[in-house]
Coordinates of C-alpha atoms in Angstrom, one line a residue:
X1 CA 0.0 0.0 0.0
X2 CA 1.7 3.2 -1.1
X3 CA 1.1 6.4 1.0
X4 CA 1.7 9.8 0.5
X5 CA -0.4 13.0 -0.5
X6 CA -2.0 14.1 -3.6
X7 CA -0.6 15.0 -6.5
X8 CA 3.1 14.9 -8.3
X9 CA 5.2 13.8 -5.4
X10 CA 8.8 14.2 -6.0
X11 CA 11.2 12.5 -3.4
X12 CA 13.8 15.2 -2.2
X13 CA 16.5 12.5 -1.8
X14 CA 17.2 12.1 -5.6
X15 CA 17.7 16.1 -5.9
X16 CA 20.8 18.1 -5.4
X17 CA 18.9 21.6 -5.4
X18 CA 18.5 23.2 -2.4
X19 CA 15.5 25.2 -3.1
X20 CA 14.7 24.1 -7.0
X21 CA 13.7 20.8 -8.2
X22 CA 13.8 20.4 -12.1
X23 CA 11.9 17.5 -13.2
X24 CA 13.1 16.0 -16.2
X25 CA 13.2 13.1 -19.2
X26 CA 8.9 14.1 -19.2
X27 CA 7.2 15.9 -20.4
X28 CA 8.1 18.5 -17.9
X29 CA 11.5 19.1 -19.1
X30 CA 12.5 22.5 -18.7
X31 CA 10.1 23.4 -15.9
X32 CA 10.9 24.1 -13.0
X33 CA 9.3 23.6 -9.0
X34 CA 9.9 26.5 -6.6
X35 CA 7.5 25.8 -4.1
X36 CA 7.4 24.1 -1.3
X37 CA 10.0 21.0 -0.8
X38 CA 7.4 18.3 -0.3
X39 CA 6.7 17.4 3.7
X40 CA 6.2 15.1 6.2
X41 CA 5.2 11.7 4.7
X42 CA 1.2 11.4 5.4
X43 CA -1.0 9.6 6.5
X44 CA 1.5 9.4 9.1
X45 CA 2.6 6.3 11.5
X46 CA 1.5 6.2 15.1
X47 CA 2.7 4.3 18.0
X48 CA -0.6 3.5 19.6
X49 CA -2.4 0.9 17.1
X50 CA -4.4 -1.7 18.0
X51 CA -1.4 -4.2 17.3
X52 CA 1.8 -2.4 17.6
X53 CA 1.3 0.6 14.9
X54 CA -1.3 2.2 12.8
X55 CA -1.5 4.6 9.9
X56 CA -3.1 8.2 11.2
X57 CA -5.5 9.9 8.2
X58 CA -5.9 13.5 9.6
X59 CA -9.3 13.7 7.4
X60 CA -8.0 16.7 5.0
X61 CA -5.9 15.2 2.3
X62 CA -4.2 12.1 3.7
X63 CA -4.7 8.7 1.9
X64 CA -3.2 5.7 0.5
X65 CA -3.2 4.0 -2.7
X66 CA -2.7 0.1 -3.8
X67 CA -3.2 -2.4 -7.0
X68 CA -1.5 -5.7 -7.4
X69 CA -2.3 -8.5 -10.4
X70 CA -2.7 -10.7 -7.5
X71 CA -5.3 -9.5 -5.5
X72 CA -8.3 -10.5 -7.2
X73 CA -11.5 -10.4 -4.3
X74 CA -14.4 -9.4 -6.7
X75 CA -16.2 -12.8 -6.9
X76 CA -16.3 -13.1 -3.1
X77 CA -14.1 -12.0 -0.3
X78 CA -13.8 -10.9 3.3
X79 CA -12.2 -7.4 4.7
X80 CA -11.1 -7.1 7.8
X81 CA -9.3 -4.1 10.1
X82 CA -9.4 -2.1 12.8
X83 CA -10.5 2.0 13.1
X84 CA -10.3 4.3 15.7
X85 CA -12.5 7.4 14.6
X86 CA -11.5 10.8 16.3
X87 CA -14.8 12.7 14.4
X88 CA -18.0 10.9 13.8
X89 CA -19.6 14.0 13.0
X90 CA -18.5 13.5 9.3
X91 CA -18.6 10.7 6.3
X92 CA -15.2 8.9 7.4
X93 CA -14.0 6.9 3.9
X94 CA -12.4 4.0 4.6
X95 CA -11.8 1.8 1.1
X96 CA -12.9 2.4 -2.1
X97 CA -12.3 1.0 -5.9
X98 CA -11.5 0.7 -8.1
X99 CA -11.3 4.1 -8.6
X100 CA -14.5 6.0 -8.2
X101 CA -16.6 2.7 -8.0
X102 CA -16.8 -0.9 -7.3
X103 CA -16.9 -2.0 -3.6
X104 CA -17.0 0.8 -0.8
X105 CA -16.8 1.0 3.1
X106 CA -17.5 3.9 5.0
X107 CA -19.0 5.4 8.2
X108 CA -21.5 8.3 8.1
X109 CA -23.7 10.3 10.1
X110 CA -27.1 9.3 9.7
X111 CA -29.3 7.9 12.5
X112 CA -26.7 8.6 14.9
X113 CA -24.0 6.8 12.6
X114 CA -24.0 4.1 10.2
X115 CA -21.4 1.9 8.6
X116 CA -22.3 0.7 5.7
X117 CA -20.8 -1.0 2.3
X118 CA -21.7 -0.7 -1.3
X119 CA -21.2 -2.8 -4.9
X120 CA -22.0 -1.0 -7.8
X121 CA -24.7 -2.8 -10.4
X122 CA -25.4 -2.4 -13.7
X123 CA -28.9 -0.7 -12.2
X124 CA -26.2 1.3 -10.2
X125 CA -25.1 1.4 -6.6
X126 CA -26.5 -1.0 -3.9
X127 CA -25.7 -1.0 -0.3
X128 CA -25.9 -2.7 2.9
X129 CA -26.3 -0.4 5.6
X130 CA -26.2 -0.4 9.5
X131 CA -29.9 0.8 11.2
X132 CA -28.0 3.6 13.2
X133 CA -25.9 4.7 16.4
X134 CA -22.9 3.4 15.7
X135 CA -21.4 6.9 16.1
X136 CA -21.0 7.2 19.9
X137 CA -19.8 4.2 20.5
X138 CA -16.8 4.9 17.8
X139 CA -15.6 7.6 18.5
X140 CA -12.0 7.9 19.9
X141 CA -12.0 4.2 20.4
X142 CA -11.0 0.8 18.5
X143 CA -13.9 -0.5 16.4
X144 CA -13.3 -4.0 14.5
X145 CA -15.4 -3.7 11.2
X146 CA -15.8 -7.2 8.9
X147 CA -17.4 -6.9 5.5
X148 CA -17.6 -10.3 3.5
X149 CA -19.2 -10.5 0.3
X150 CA -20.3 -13.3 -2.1
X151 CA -21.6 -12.2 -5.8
X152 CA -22.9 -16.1 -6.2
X153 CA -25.4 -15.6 -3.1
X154 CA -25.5 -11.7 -3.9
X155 CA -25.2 -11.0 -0.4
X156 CA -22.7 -8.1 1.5
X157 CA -22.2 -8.6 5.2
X158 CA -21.1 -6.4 8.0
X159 CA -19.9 -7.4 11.4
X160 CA -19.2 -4.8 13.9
X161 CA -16.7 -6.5 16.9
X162 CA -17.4 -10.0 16.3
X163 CA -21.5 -9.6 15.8
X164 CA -23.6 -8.8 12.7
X165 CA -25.1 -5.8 12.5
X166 CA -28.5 -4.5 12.1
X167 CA -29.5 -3.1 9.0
X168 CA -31.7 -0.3 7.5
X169 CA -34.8 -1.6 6.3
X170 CA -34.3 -2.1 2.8
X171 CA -30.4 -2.4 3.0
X172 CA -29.8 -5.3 4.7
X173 CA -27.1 -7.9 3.1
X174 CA -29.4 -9.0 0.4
X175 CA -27.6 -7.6 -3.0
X176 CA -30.2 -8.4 -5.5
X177 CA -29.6 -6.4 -8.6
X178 CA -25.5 -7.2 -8.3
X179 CA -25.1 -8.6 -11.8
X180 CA -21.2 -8.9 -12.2
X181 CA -18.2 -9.0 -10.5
X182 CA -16.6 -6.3 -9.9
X183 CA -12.7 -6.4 -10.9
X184 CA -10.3 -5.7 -8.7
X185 CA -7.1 -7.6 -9.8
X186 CA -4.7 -4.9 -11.3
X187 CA -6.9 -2.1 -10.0
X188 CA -6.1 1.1 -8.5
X189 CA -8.3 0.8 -4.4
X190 CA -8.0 4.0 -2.1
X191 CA -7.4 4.0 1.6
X192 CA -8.8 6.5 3.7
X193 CA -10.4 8.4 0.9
X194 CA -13.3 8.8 -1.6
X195 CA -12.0 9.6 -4.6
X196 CA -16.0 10.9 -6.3
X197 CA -16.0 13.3 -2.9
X198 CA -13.2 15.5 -1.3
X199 CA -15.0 16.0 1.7
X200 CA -15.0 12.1 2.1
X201 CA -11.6 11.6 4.0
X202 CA -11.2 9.5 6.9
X203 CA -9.8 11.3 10.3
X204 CA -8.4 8.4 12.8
X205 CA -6.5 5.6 13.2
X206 CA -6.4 2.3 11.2
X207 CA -4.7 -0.8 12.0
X208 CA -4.3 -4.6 11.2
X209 CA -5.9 -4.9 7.4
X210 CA -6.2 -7.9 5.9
X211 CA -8.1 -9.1 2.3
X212 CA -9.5 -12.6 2.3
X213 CA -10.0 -14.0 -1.4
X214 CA -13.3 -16.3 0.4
X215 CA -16.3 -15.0 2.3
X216 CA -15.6 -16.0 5.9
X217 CA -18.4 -17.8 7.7
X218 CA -18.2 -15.7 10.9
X219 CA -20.7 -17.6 13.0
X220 CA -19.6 -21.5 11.5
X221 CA -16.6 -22.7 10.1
X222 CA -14.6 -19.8 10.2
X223 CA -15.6 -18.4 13.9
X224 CA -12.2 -19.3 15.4
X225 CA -10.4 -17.1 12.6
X226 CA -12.2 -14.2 12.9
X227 CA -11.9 -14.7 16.9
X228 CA -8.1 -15.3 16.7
X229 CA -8.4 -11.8 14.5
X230 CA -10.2 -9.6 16.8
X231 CA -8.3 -10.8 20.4
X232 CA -4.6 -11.1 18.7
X233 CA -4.6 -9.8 15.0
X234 CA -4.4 -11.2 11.7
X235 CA -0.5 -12.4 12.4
X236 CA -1.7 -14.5 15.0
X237 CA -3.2 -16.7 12.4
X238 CA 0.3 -17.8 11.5
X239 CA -1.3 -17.4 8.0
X240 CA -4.1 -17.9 6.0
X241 CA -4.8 -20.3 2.9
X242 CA -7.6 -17.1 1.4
X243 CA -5.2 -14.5 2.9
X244 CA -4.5 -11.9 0.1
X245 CA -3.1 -8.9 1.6
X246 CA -2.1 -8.2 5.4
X247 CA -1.2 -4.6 6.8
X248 CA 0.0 -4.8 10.1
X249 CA 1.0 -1.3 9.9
X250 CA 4.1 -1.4 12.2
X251 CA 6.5 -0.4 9.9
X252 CA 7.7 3.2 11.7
X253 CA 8.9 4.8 8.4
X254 CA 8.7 5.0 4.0
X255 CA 6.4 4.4 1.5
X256 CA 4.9 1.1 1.2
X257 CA 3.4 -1.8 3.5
X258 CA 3.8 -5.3 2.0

């Protein structure tokens, strides 16, 4: 997962101008940057994650980015990772893609807070939404959030620490007009951001993500995984035959989490 702000960014290691960087062999040859060297790198790490550290999104500009040929989840898949909120009196993005479509997770403010995750269709978006009042209970503190997803049974789940939730009438995990799967293999996916919205950035703390390539059966065969997850993290799994992708988030410093 790559983070680091929006826009060019330009690494001042590779530059031997003091105040001037001239970017060059592009189509910017010749130009030159006299603004601002670029800062701190952002979302920035912090110490106190659920597991060790966590990524901070200070809900202004900070996100991540990812896409890899091998994580293909579109068929049916489980997401799992950890969020301390600090404002719940905003939409807080949390994933989305590819790009400005395709599977979604995010908090937002109605009925007192509701988490809620969306596919798009060919008859357009279709969510699964939490009935409400999620938002008091999240804020400033560790919240566990599971969505798993199946295209063959249509259905999109969401499990709030260890227990289903209960949704909206209309918008529970029912997904009837989902009518292809949605690729993700190769794609670009956000972090912490909405990439249709600017006003859609997440402000907290995320820890401990992990992308499952199956739809975990939280309350049957796969109870003790997702319990293992939630008391110890996903590394205390010692691995995972549908495990795609794990961030534990504790590297202190750079660009990327592998």
């Amino acid at each position: 997962v790559f983070a680091r702000p929006a826009g060019v960014f330009i690494d001042p290691t590779v530059t031997n101008n003091t105040n001037l960087i001239l970017i060059q062999d592009n189509i910017f040859n010749n130009f030159a940057y006299t603004g601002p060297q670029p800062g701190a790198q952002e979302p920035a790490w912090n110490a106190n994650g659920k597991f060790g550290g966590a990524l901070e999104f200070d809900g202004a500009d900070d996100f991540a980015t990812f896409m890899d040929p091998a994580f293909d989840v579109g068929a049916q898949g489980s997401l799992s990772f950890w969020v301390n909120m600090h404002d719940v009196g905003r939409r807080n993005q949390f994933f989305e893609g590819p790009g400005d479509g395709g599977f979604e997770a995010q908090f937002r403010t109605s009925s007192g807070g509701q988490f809620f995750g969306r596919v798009n269709t060919v008859l357009g978006a279709d969510f699964a939404i939490q009935s409400g009042g999620a938002g008091a209970g999240a804020l400033n503190t560790w919240t566990h959030l599971l969505y798993t997803w199946d295209f063959a049974a249509k259905q999109l789940h969401i499990y709030l620490n260890g227990a289903e939730v209960t949704y909206l009438g209309g918008f529970d995990f029912n997904i009837a007009n989902w009518n292809s799967v949605v690729e993700t293999a190769n794609r670009l996916m956000y972090v912490g951001r909405d990439p249709g919205d600017n006003s859609r950035y997440f402000d907290g703390l995320m820890d401990d993500v992990a992308w499952f390539n199956r739809a975990l059966d939280v309350s049957g065969a796969d109870a003790a995984t997702v319990t293992t997850i939630i008391n110890s993290g996903v590394a205390a799994l010692g691995g995972h035959a549908n495990l795609v992708a794990h961030w534990d988030l504790d590297t202190t410093s750079g660009f990327t989490e592998a």
